[in-house]
PDB file of C-alpha atoms in Angstrom:
ATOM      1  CA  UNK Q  14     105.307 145.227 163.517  1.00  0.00           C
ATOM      2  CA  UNK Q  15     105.106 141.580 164.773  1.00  0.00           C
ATOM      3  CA  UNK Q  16     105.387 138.741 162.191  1.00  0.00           C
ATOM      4  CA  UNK Q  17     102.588 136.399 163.754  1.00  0.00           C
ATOM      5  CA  UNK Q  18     100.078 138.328 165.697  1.00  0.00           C
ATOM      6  CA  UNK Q  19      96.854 137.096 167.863  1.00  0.00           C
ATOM      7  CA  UNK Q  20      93.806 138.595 168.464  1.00  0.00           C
ATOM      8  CA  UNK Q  21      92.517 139.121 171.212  1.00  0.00           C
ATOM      9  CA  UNK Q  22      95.482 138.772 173.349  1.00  0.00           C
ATOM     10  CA  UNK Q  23      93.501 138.261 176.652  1.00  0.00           C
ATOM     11  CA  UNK Q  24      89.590 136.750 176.569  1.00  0.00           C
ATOM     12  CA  UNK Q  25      87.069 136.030 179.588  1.00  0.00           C
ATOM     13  CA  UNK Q  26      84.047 133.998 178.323  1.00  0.00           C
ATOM     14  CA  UNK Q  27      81.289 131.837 179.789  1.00  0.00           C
ATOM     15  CA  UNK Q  28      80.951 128.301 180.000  1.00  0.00           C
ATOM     16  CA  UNK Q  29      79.215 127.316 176.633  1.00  0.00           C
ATOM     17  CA  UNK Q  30      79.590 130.099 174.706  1.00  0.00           C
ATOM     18  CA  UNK Q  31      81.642 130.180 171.094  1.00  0.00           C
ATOM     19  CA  UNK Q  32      84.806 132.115 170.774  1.00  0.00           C
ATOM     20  CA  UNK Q  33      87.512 132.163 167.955  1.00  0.00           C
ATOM     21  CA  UNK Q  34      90.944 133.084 168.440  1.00  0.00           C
ATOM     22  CA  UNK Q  35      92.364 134.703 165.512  1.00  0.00           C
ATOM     23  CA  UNK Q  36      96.074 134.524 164.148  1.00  0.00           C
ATOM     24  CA  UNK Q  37      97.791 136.273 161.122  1.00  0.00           C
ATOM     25  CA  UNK Q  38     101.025 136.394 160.037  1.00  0.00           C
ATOM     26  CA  UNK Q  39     102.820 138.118 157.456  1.00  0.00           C
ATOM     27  CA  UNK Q  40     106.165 135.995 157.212  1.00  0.00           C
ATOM     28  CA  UNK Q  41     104.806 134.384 154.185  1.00  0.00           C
ATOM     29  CA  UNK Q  42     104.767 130.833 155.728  1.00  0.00           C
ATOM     30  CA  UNK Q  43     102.919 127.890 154.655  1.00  0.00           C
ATOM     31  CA  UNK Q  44     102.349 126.278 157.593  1.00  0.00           C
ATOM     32  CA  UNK Q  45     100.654 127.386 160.731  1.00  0.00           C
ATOM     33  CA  UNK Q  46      99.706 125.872 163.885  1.00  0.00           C
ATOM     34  CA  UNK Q  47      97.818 126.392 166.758  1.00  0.00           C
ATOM     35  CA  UNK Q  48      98.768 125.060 170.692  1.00  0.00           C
ATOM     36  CA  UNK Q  49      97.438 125.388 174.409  1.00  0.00           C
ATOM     37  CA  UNK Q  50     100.282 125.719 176.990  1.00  0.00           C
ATOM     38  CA  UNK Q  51      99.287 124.113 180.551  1.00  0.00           C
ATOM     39  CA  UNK Q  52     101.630 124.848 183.354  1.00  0.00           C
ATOM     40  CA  UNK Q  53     103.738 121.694 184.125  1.00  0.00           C
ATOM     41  CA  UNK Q  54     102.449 120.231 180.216  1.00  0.00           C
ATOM     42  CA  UNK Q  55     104.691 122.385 177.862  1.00  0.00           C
ATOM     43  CA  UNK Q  56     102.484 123.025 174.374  1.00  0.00           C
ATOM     44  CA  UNK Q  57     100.094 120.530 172.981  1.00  0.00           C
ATOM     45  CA  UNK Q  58      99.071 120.782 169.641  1.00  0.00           C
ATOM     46  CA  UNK Q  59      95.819 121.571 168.900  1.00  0.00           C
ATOM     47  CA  UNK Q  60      95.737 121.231 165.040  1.00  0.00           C
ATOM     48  CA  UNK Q  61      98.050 122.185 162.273  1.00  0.00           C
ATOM     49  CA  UNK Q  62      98.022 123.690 158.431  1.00  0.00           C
ATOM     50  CA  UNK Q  63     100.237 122.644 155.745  1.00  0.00           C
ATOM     51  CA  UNK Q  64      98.493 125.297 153.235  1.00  0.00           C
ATOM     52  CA  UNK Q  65      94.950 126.736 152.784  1.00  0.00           C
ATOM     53  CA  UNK Q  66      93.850 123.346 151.934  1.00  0.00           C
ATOM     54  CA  UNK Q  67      95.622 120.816 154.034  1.00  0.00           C
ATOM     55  CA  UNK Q  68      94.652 120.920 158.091  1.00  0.00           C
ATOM     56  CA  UNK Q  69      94.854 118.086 160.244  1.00  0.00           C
ATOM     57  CA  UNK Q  70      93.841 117.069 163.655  1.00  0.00           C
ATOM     58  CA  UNK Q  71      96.853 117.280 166.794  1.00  0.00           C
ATOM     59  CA  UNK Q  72      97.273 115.417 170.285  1.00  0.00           C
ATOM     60  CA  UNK Q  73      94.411 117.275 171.680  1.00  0.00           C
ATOM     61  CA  UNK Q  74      91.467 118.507 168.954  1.00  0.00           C
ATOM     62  CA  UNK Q  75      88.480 117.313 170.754  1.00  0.00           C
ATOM     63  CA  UNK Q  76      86.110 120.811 171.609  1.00  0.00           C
ATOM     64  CA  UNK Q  77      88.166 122.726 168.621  1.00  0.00           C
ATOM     65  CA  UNK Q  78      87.852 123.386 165.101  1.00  0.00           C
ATOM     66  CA  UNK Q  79      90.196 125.674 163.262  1.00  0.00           C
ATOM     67  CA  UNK Q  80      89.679 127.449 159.775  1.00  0.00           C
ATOM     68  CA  UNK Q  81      92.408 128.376 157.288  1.00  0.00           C
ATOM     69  CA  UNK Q  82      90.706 131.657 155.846  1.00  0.00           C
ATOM     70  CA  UNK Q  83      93.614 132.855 153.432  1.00  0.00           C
ATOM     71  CA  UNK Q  84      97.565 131.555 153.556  1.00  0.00           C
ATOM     72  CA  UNK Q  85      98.478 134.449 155.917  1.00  0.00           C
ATOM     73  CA  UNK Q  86      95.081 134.124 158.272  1.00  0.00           C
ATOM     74  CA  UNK Q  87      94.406 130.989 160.740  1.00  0.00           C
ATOM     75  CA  UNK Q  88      91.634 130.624 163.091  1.00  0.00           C
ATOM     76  CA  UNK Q  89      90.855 128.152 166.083  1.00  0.00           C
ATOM     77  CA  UNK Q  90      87.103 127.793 167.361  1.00  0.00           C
ATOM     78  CA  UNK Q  91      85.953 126.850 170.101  1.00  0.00           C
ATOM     79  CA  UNK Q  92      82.338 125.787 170.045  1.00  0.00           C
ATOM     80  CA  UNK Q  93      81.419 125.265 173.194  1.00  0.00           C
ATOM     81  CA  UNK Q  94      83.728 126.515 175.896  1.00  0.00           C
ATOM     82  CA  UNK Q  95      84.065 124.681 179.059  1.00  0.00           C
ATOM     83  CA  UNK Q  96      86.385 125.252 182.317  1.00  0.00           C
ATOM     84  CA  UNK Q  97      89.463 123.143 181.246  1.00  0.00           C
ATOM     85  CA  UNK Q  98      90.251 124.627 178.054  1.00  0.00           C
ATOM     86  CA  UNK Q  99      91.176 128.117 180.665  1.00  0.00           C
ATOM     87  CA  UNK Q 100      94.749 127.811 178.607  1.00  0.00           C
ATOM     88  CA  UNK Q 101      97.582 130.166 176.799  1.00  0.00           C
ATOM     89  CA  UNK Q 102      97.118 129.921 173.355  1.00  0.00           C
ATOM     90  CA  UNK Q 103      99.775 129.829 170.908  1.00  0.00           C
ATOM     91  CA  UNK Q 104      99.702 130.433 167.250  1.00  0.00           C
ATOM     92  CA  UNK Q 105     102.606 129.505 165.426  1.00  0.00           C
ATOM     93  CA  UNK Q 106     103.983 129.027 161.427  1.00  0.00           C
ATOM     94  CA  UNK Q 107     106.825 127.905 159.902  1.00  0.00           C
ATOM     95  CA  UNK Q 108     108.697 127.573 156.170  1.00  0.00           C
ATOM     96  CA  UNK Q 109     108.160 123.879 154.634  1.00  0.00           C
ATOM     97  CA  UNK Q 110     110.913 124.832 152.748  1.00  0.00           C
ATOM     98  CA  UNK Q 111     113.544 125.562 155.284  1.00  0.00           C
ATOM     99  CA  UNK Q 112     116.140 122.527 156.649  1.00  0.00           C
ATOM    100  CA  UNK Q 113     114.756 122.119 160.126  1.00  0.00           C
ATOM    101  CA  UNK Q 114     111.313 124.362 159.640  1.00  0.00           C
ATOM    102  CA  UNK Q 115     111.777 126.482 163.024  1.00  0.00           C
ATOM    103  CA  UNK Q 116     108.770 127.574 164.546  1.00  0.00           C
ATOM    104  CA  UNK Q 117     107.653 131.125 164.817  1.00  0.00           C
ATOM    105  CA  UNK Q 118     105.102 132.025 167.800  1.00  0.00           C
ATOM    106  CA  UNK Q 119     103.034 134.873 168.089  1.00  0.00           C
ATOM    107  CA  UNK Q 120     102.465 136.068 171.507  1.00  0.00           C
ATOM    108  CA  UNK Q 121      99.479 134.656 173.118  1.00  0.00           C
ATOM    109  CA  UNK Q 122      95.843 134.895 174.025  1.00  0.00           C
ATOM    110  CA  UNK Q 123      94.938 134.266 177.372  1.00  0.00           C
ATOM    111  CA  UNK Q 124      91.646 132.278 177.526  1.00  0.00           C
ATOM    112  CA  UNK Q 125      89.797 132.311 180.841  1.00  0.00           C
ATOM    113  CA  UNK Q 126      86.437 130.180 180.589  1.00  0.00           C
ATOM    114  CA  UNK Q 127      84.346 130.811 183.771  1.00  0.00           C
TER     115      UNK Q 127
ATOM    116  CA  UNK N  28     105.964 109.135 167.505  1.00  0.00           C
ATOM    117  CA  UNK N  29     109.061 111.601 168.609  1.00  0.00           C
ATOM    118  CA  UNK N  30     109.168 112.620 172.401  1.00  0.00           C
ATOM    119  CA  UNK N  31     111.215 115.023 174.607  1.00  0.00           C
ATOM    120  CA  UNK N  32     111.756 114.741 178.306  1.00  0.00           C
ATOM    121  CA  UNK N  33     113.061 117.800 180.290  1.00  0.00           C
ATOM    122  CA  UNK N  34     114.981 116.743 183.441  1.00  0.00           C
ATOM    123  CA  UNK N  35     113.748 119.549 186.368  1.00  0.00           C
ATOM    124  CA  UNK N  36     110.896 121.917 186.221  1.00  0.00           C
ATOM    125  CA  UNK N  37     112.760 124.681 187.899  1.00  0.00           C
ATOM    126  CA  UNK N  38     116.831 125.426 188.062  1.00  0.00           C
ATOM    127  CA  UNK N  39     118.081 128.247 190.079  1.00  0.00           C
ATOM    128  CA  UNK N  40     121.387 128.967 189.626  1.00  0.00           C
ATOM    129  CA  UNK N  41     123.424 132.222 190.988  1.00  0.00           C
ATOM    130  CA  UNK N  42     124.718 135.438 188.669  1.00  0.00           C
ATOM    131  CA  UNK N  43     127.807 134.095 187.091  1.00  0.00           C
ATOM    132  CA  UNK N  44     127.353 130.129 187.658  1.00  0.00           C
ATOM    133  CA  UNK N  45     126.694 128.174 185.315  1.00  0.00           C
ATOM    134  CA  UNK N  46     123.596 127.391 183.776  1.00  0.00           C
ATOM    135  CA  UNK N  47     122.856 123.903 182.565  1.00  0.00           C
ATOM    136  CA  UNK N  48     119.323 122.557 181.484  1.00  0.00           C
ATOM    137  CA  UNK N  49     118.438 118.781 180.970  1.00  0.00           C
ATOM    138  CA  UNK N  50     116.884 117.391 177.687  1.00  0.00           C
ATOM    139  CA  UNK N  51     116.747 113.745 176.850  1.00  0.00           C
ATOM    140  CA  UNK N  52     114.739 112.853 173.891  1.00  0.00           C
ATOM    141  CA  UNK N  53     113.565 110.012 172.164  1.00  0.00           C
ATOM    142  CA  UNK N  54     113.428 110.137 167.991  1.00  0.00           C
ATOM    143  CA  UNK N  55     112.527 106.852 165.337  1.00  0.00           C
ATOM    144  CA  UNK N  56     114.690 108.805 162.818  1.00  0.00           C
ATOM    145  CA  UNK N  57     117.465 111.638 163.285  1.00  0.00           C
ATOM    146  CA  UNK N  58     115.671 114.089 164.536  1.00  0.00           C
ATOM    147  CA  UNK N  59     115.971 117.786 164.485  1.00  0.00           C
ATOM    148  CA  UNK N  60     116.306 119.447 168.231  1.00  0.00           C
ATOM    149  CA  UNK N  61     115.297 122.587 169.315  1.00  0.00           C
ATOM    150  CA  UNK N  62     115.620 125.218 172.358  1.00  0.00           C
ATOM    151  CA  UNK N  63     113.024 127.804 172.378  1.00  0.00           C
ATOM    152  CA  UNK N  64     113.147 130.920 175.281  1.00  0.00           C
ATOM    153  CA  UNK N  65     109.818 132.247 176.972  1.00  0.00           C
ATOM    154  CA  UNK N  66     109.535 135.265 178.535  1.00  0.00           C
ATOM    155  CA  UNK N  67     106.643 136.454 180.656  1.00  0.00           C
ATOM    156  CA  UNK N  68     103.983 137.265 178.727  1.00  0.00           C
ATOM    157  CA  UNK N  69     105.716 136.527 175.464  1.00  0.00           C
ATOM    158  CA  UNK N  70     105.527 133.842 172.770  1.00  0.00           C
ATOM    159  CA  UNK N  71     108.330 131.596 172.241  1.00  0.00           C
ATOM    160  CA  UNK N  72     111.554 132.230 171.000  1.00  0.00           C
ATOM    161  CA  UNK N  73     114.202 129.988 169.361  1.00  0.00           C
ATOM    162  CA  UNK N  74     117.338 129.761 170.912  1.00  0.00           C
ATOM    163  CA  UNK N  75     119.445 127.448 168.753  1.00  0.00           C
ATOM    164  CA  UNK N  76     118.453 124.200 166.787  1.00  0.00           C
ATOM    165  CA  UNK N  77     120.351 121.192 165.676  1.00  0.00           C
ATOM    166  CA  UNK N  78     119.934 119.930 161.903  1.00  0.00           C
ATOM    167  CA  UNK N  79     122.564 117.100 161.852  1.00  0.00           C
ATOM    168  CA  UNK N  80     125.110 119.310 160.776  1.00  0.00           C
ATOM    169  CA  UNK N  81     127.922 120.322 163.590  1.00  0.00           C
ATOM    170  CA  UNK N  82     127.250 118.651 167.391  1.00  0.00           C
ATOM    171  CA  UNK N  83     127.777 121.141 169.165  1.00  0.00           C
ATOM    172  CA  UNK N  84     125.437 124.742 168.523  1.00  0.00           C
ATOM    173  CA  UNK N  85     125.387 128.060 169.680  1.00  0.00           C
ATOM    174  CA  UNK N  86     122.137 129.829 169.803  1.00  0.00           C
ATOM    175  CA  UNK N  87     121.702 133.568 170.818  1.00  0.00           C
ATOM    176  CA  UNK N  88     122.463 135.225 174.008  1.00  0.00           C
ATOM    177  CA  UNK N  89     125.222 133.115 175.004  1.00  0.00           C
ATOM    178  CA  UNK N  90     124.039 129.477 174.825  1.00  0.00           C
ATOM    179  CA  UNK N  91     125.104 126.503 173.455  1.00  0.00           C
ATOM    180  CA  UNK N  92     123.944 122.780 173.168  1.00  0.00           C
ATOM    181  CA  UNK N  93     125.666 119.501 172.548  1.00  0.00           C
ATOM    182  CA  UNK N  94     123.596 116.766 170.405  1.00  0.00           C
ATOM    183  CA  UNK N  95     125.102 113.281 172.053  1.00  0.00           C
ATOM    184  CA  UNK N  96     123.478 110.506 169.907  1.00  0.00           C
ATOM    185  CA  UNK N  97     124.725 107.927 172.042  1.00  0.00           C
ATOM    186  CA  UNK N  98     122.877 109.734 175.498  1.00  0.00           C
ATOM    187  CA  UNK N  99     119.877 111.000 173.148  1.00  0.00           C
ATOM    188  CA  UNK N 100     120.711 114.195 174.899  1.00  0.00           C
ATOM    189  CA  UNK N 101     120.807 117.964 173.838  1.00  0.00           C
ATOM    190  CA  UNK N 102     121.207 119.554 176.946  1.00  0.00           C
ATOM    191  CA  UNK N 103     121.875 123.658 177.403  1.00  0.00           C
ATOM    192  CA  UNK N 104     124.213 124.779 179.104  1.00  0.00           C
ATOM    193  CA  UNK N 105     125.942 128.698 179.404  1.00  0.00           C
ATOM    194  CA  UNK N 106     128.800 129.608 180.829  1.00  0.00           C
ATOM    195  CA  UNK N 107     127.990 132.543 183.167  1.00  0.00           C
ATOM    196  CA  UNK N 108     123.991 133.354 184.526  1.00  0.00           C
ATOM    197  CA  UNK N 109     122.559 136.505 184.080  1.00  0.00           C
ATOM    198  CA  UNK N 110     119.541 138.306 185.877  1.00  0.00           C
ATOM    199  CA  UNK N 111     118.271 138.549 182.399  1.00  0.00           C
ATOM    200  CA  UNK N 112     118.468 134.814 181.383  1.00  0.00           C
ATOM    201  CA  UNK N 113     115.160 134.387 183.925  1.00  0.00           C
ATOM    202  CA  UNK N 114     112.628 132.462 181.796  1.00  0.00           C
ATOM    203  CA  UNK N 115     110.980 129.106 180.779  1.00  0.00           C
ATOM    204  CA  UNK N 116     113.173 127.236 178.558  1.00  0.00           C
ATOM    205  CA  UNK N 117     111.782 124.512 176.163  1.00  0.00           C
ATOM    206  CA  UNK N 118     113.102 121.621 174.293  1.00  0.00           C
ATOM    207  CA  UNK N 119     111.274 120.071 170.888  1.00  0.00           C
ATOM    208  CA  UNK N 120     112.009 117.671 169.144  1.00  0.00           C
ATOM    209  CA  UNK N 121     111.254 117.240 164.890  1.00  0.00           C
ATOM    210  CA  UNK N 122     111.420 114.168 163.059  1.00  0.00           C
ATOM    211  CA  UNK N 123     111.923 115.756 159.373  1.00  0.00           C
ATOM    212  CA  UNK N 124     109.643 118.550 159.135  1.00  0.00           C
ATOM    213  CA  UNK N 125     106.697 116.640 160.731  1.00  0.00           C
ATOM    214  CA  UNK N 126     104.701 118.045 164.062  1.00  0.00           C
ATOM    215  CA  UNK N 127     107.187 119.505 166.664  1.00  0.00           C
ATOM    216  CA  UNK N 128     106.749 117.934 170.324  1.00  0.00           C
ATOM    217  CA  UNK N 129     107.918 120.091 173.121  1.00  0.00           C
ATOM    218  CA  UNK N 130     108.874 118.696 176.587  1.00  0.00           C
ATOM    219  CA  UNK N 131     106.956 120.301 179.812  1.00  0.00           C
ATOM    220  CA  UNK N 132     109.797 123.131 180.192  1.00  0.00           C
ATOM    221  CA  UNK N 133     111.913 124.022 183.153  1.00  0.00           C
ATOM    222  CA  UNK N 134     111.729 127.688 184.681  1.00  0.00           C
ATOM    223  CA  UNK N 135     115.128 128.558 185.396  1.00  0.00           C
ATOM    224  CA  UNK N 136     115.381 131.723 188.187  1.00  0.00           C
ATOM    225  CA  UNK N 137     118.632 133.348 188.133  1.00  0.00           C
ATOM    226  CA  UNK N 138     119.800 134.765 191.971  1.00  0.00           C
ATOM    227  CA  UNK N 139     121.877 137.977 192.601  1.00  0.00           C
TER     228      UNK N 139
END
């Protein structure tokens, strides 16, 4: 079984309508994150989780909120979804503990707002 | 803040050449440097990452980067393409365990 899974891994929604992407991992990491991947931008981050208690706002948070239900389980809303967040969404985590803290990505949900 | 610049969207290179991808990047402390691997349709994988420890690292599969402080460089290179090496490379830069910035990528296609 994957370490950091997403659900759903493909989504088609309208414009205005709430969706959350879900993410759960089972590495035992303290930190997860959540991204959008543009073509031709690389990832931005979206916002970020140091532990259950600790999340803070990335380079590009405006439309998206993000709940950190458990240490394993990490959510990203969006509230109202409009045409330009149509993105590949990463979640990722990683070991605060670990000299360099690599990155582990789960494998993508494909958002399509029409 | 920490920022990465990849030199070349796309790189096509023939089986057996040489593969070399560009990463200049710009740190306020010494930074920690990453190469992750993207499939289609896949997440991100890590390739190799530099922790100020030996200059020169070798990730999976074959590749290898060279951290040059003085050229704020850690570019990829491998020795001999194969059809299999055909993905989107990224390169992310760390500045001690704070956010991770990753430069726009470069798609490298690999000809027979």
């Amino acid at each position: 079984d994957a370490d950091v899974t997403q659900t759903p891994r493909n989504r088609i929604t309208k414009t205005g309508k709430r969706i959350m992407l879900e993410c759960s991992q089972t590495k035992g990491h303290d930190r997860m994150y959540w991204y959008r991947q543009d073509p031709g931008l690389g990832l931005q981050l979206i916002y970020y989780s140091f532990d259950v208690k600790d999340i803070n706002k990335g380079e590009i948070s405006d439309g998206y909120s993000v709940s950190r239900q458990a240490q394993a389980k990490f959510s990203l809303s969006l509230e109202s979804a409009i045409p330009n967040q149509t993105a590949l969404y990463f979640c990722a985590t990683s070991d605060s503990s670990t000299k360099g803290e690599t990155q582990y990505f789960g494998p993508g949900t494909r958002l399509l707002v029409l | 803040a920490q920022s990465v610049t990849q030199l070349g969207s796309h790189v096509s290179v023939s089986e057996g050449a040489l593969v070399l991808l560009r990463c200049n990047y710009s740190s306020s402390v010494p930074p920690y440097l990453f190469w992750y691997v993207q499939y289609p349709n896949q997440g991100l994988q890590l390739l190799l990452k530099y922790t100020s420890a030996a200059t020169l690292v070798k990730g999976i599969n074959g590749f290898e980067a060279e951290f040059k402080k003085s050229e704020t460089s850690f570019h990829l290179t491998k020795p001999s393409a194969h059809m299999s090496d055909a993905a989107e490379y990224f390169c992310a830069v760390s500045e001690r365990n704070n956010d991770m910035r990753f430069g726009a990528g470069t798609r490298l296609t690999v000809k027979p």
